[in-house]
Every structure is written in structure tokens, then in C-alpha cells.
Tab-separated table of C-alpha atoms in Angstrom:
chain	number	residue	atom	x	y	z
T	211	GLY	CA	207.401	165.323	88.856
T	212	GLU	CA	204.185	163.653	90.096
T	213	SER	CA	203.597	159.924	89.913
T	214	VAL	CA	201.795	157.397	91.262
T	215	GLY	CA	202.243	153.751	90.825
T	216	LEU	CA	201.594	150.355	91.727
T	217	HIS	CA	203.937	147.349	92.157
T	218	LEU	CA	202.447	144.361	90.453
T	219	PRO	CA	200.911	144.290	87.194
T	220	THR	CA	198.804	141.195	88.106
T	221	LEU	CA	197.760	139.872	91.500
T	222	SER	CA	195.837	136.116	91.177
T	223	VAL	CA	194.034	135.052	94.601
T	224	GLN	CA	191.524	132.302	95.486
T	225	GLU	CA	187.984	133.203	96.114
T	226	GLY	CA	187.542	133.593	99.817
T	227	ASP	CA	191.233	134.766	100.391
T	228	ASN	CA	192.337	138.272	101.373
T	229	SER	CA	193.954	140.506	98.667
T	230	ILE	CA	196.533	143.128	99.015
T	231	ILE	CA	197.223	145.426	96.409
T	232	ASN	CA	200.126	147.959	96.632
T	233	CYS	CA	200.661	151.566	95.289
T	234	ALA	CA	203.753	153.745	95.640
T	235	TYR	CA	203.903	157.470	95.288
T	236	SER	CA	206.672	159.921	94.673
T	237	ASN	CA	204.924	163.309	95.910
T	238	SER	CA	205.426	163.674	99.506
T	239	ALA	CA	203.336	166.841	99.137
T	240	SER	CA	200.354	164.371	98.372
T	241	ASP	CA	197.302	164.969	100.736
T	242	TYR	CA	194.658	162.895	99.240
T	243	PHE	CA	194.621	159.172	97.796
T	244	ILE	CA	191.527	157.172	96.344
T	245	TRP	CA	191.171	153.726	94.905
T	246	TYR	CA	189.460	152.955	91.864
T	247	LYS	CA	187.954	149.617	90.482
T	248	GLN	CA	187.636	149.525	86.503
T	249	GLU	CA	185.623	146.637	85.222
T	250	SER	CA	186.177	145.230	81.581
T	251	GLY	CA	184.619	147.720	79.063
T	252	LYS	CA	183.689	150.240	81.746
T	253	GLY	CA	184.891	153.395	83.484
T	254	PRO	CA	186.673	153.682	86.924
T	255	GLN	CA	184.404	153.239	90.151
T	256	PHE	CA	185.110	154.842	93.309
T	257	ILE	CA	186.245	152.539	96.001
T	258	ILE	CA	187.492	154.109	98.927
T	259	ASP	CA	189.632	157.411	99.753
T	260	ILE	CA	192.008	158.292	102.426
T	261	ARG	CA	193.588	161.820	103.632
T	262	SER	CA	197.151	162.274	104.399
T	263	ASN	CA	196.295	162.936	108.027
T	264	MET	CA	194.906	159.424	108.441
T	265	ASP	CA	196.872	155.940	108.199
T	266	LYS	CA	193.819	153.426	107.693
T	267	ARG	CA	190.367	154.056	106.559
T	268	GLN	CA	187.889	150.959	106.207
T	269	GLY	CA	184.796	150.609	104.041
T	270	GLN	CA	182.891	147.407	103.404
T	271	ARG	CA	184.917	144.558	102.928
T	272	VAL	CA	187.923	147.036	101.901
T	273	THR	CA	190.718	148.910	103.934
T	274	VAL	CA	192.967	151.365	102.725
T	275	LEU	CA	196.692	151.786	104.760
T	276	LEU	CA	198.474	154.927	104.125
T	277	ASN	CA	202.187	155.017	105.105
T	278	LYS	CA	203.551	158.343	104.540
T	279	THR	CA	207.055	157.685	105.861
T	280	VAL	CA	207.674	155.357	102.796
T	281	LYS	CA	204.817	156.841	100.545
T	282	HIS	CA	203.303	153.950	100.075
T	283	LEU	CA	199.388	152.807	100.289
T	284	SER	CA	197.553	149.584	100.041
T	285	LEU	CA	194.063	148.206	99.219
T	286	GLN	CA	192.909	145.182	101.207
T	287	ILE	CA	189.977	143.350	100.205
T	288	ALA	CA	188.691	140.586	102.815
T	289	ALA	CA	187.173	137.406	101.369
T	290	THR	CA	187.732	138.126	98.010
T	291	GLN	CA	184.840	137.290	95.647
T	292	PRO	CA	184.602	136.571	91.793
T	293	GLY	CA	183.026	139.880	91.422
T	294	ASP	CA	185.909	141.651	92.792
T	295	SER	CA	187.984	140.695	89.652
T	296	ALA	CA	188.924	143.845	87.811
T	297	VAL	CA	191.956	146.126	87.374
T	298	TYR	CA	192.370	148.649	90.518
T	299	PHE	CA	194.178	151.619	90.202
T	300	CYS	CA	195.243	154.208	92.901
T	301	ALA	CA	195.203	157.870	92.445
T	302	GLU	CA	196.019	160.838	93.576
T	303	LEU	CA	194.415	164.530	93.711
T	304	GLY	CA	196.996	166.264	91.354
T	305	GLY	CA	198.173	169.840	90.312
T	306	SER	CA	198.201	172.908	92.235
T	307	GLY	CA	195.008	174.993	93.106
T	308	ASN	CA	193.065	171.945	93.803
T	309	THR	CA	191.337	171.660	90.523
T	310	GLY	CA	190.264	168.066	90.974
T	311	LYS	CA	192.553	166.607	88.815
T	312	LEU	CA	193.257	163.093	89.329
T	313	ILE	CA	196.944	161.287	88.769
T	314	PHE	CA	196.448	157.688	88.366
T	315	GLY	CA	198.848	154.752	88.816
T	316	GLN	CA	199.269	151.998	86.532
T	317	GLY	CA	197.005	149.289	87.763
T	318	THR	CA	196.742	146.199	89.033
T	319	THR	CA	194.616	143.479	87.434
T	320	LEU	CA	192.799	141.165	90.195
T	321	GLN	CA	192.175	137.682	89.209
T	322	VAL	CA	190.021	135.474	91.508
T	323	LYS	CA	190.196	131.853	91.228
T	324	PRO	CA	187.009	130.058	91.883
H	201	GLY	CA	170.596	162.184	83.839
H	202	GLU	CA	172.109	160.027	86.737
H	203	GLU	CA	174.940	158.627	84.888
H	204	VAL	CA	177.623	160.323	82.797
H	205	ALA	CA	176.594	159.516	79.222
H	206	GLN	CA	179.255	159.180	76.436
H	207	THR	CA	178.955	159.035	72.547
H	208	PRO	CA	179.791	156.998	70.573
H	209	LYS	CA	180.776	153.948	72.311
H	210	HIS	CA	183.227	153.162	69.775
H	211	LEU	CA	184.950	155.405	66.881
H	212	VAL	CA	187.130	154.459	64.026
H	213	ARG	CA	189.046	156.892	61.970
H	214	GLY	CA	191.307	157.101	59.515
H	215	GLU	CA	194.793	158.798	60.158
H	216	GLY	CA	194.701	162.320	59.628
H	217	GLN	CA	190.631	162.467	59.903
H	218	LYS	CA	188.903	164.292	62.489
H	219	ALA	CA	187.202	162.744	65.586
H	220	LYS	CA	184.542	164.051	67.948
H	221	LEU	CA	183.552	162.472	71.214
H	222	TYR	CA	180.488	163.633	73.440
H	223	CYS	CA	179.993	163.462	76.947
H	224	ALA	CA	176.542	164.419	78.989
H	225	PRO	CA	177.665	165.033	82.621
H	226	ILE	CA	175.137	164.106	85.624
H	227	LYS	CA	172.404	166.614	85.918
H	228	GLY	CA	173.156	169.204	88.264
H	229	HIS	CA	177.077	168.670	88.134
H	230	SER	CA	178.988	171.643	87.003
H	231	TYR	CA	182.583	170.032	86.624
H	232	VAL	CA	183.601	167.977	83.721
H	233	PHE	CA	187.162	165.960	83.285
H	234	TRP	CA	188.356	164.246	80.346
H	235	TYR	CA	190.990	161.499	80.804
H	236	GLN	CA	192.632	159.324	78.059
H	237	GLN	CA	193.508	155.749	78.649
H	238	VAL	CA	195.836	154.121	76.380
H	239	LEU	CA	196.231	150.347	76.300
H	240	LYS	CA	194.146	149.775	79.665
H	241	ASN	CA	196.869	151.252	81.557
H	242	GLU	CA	197.154	154.394	83.330
H	243	PHE	CA	194.956	157.458	82.726
H	244	LYS	CA	195.997	160.786	81.506
H	245	PHE	CA	194.247	163.929	82.647
H	246	LEU	CA	193.223	166.141	79.684
H	247	ILE	CA	191.238	169.084	80.610
H	248	SER	CA	188.497	169.851	83.154
H	249	PHE	CA	185.565	172.484	83.141
H	250	GLN	CA	183.506	174.401	85.151
H	251	ASN	CA	180.249	174.950	83.382
H	252	GLU	CA	181.379	176.271	80.243
H	253	ASN	CA	184.627	177.617	81.353
H	254	VAL	CA	188.139	175.536	80.929
H	255	PHE	CA	189.088	175.062	84.411
H	256	ASP	CA	192.146	173.021	84.267
H	257	GLU	CA	193.933	172.605	80.903
H	258	THR	CA	197.500	171.425	81.830
H	259	GLY	CA	197.116	167.992	80.348
H	260	MET	CA	195.738	169.155	77.134
H	261	PRO	CA	198.176	168.802	73.906
H	262	LYS	CA	198.331	172.016	72.523
H	263	GLU	CA	198.071	170.789	68.914
H	264	ARG	CA	195.114	168.896	67.474
H	265	PHE	CA	192.921	168.455	70.726
H	266	SER	CA	190.347	170.961	71.668
H	267	ALA	CA	187.099	170.693	73.838
H	268	LYS	CA	184.230	172.586	75.077
H	269	CYS	CA	181.194	172.566	77.294
H	270	LEU	CA	178.500	174.776	75.740
H	271	PRO	CA	175.241	175.686	77.756
H	272	ASN	CA	172.394	173.008	76.895
H	273	SER	CA	174.619	170.881	75.168
H	274	PRO	CA	176.856	167.689	75.737
H	275	CYS	CA	180.542	168.606	76.300
H	276	SER	CA	182.877	167.678	73.239
H	277	LEU	CA	186.555	166.696	72.889
H	278	GLU	CA	187.469	167.007	69.212
H	279	ILE	CA	190.702	165.900	67.867
H	280	GLN	CA	191.950	167.343	64.461
H	281	ALA	CA	194.043	165.368	61.929
H	282	THR	CA	194.230	162.124	64.321
H	283	LYS	CA	197.354	160.253	64.687
H	284	LEU	CA	197.784	156.456	65.373
H	285	GLU	CA	198.999	157.348	68.992
H	286	ASP	CA	195.646	159.078	69.690
H	287	SER	CA	194.040	155.633	69.944
H	288	ALA	CA	192.821	154.864	73.261
H	289	VAL	CA	189.524	155.104	75.285
H	290	TYR	CA	188.296	158.567	76.491
H	291	PHE	CA	186.968	158.986	79.663
H	292	CYS	CA	184.559	161.729	80.787
H	293	ALA	CA	183.679	162.469	84.439
H	294	SER	CA	181.613	164.867	86.486
H	295	SER	CA	181.459	166.380	89.670
H	296	PRO	CA	179.333	168.533	91.787
H	297	ARG	CA	182.099	170.271	93.378
H	298	PRO	CA	185.855	168.691	92.967
H	299	GLY	CA	188.410	169.291	95.482
H	300	VAL	CA	185.944	169.240	98.480
H	301	SER	CA	183.901	165.924	98.220
H	302	TYR	CA	186.709	164.178	96.390
H	303	ASN	CA	184.601	160.880	95.625
H	304	GLU	CA	182.224	162.825	93.749
H	305	GLN	CA	183.935	162.351	90.623
H	306	PHE	CA	181.554	160.062	88.327
H	307	PHE	CA	183.012	158.092	85.472
H	308	GLY	CA	181.496	157.546	82.151
H	309	PRO	CA	181.607	154.311	80.267
H	310	GLY	CA	184.129	155.686	77.845
H	311	THR	CA	184.721	156.125	74.101
H	312	ARG	CA	187.052	153.755	72.522
H	313	LEU	CA	189.041	155.688	69.497
H	314	THR	CA	190.817	153.800	66.903
H	315	VAL	CA	192.875	155.495	64.508
H	316	LEU	CA	193.950	153.253	61.387
């Protein structure tokens, strides 16, 4: 079946360092992936997305890398700030018929040390 | 409105009682999604609507769970005879047109359901 997962439940980094959060997926037919940020007590917030015809996409301080060969994607956050502390989820667009249903991975908690 | 609104913020029910959660999508968005998040962990898709029509219900438990989106009313998710394992945060998301511009699924703040 479809599943999206993350390698590490918690990542602790020093403020100003770069962060890398990883995600593995199992459905080789997946063609669209999204990273979400969830702060305590809030709903997920879109960060960045990538289609399977790309291997890299950059946003403001964030970069998503996609390796289809090993079914792995990562989120890189440059110059991590205290405000980046949150739980990060990767998600894939799942289901047949393109209904928009999202399948989420398990989440990585990012802790930024001042 | 400009944000997805969910009410109530918290809901406590005794096992066996009914629970009803509400979601007001962003104005102009015709798609509504419900997800369940247990213990701050992964999200489970439940059901989606296109206006008042069920769009995808593949994640919906067949027993005890029902949902509606009626014109000019907030969408609702109802759980009959709640069980302890229904304790979770239930998120609603809305989208103008999913599957095309994928970054347009906006989430509400969630309703935390606690079943005692």
C-alpha cells in the first residue's frame, strides 16, 4: 500500500545551522509531494512542494530534494531560526482519480537551540 | 472568511456519547477535506466534499462516522457512540480546486476530541 515516512522523529540543531529533514516513500508511482510545518496547537502549514519530474525546488530558505531512484525526499532549511521549531511532515498526493487526498508521513520534530 | 474555521476548539465526550464537529471553509473554496491526527502523529484522511457532494470517502470508517456539507451551513463531522480510540485532533482543510494547484489545501486549527 501507500506509505510515506520520515527517518527521525526528532532533530535538534543550533540556531543559524542548516537543517535537513528526511522522508522515504514507498509508492514509486507518486508524482507529487508536499512539506508541511505544524506548530503546536495549529494546523499544518504549506511550506514547499515538488513534482516527480523535478529533483530540486527552492523557496525562501527552504529547498526540497527528490531522489526517485531510492524514493527519498528531503527538506533543507538554511540558517535555522527559533521560529522554525515545529513538527515537519512530508505528504504525497494519494488515491486514484486525483481527488486531492493527502497521505502524510509520521513527522519530524525540529528543535532549534539558541 | 479568509481562514478555515473549526468549532469547537475542544470537545470532551464520555464513551458512547455523540460528538459533532464543525468546519467553515474559506469563502469561495468548493472542496473540503477532513483528517484525523492521533497523538500529534500522522494524519489520516477521512472524507472530502465537492460543495455538498461526497468527493472521496475512502478513509471514512463505515460505522459511527458521518459527514455533511450543506449549502449555506458549516460542514460537519459526526461521530455516533464515541470510543476511546476516537480521541484525536480533527482537522478540516479547504481548497478551491485540489489536484491542480496542489498548494491550495488550507488547514484549520483543528478540534481536539477527548473521549473519556
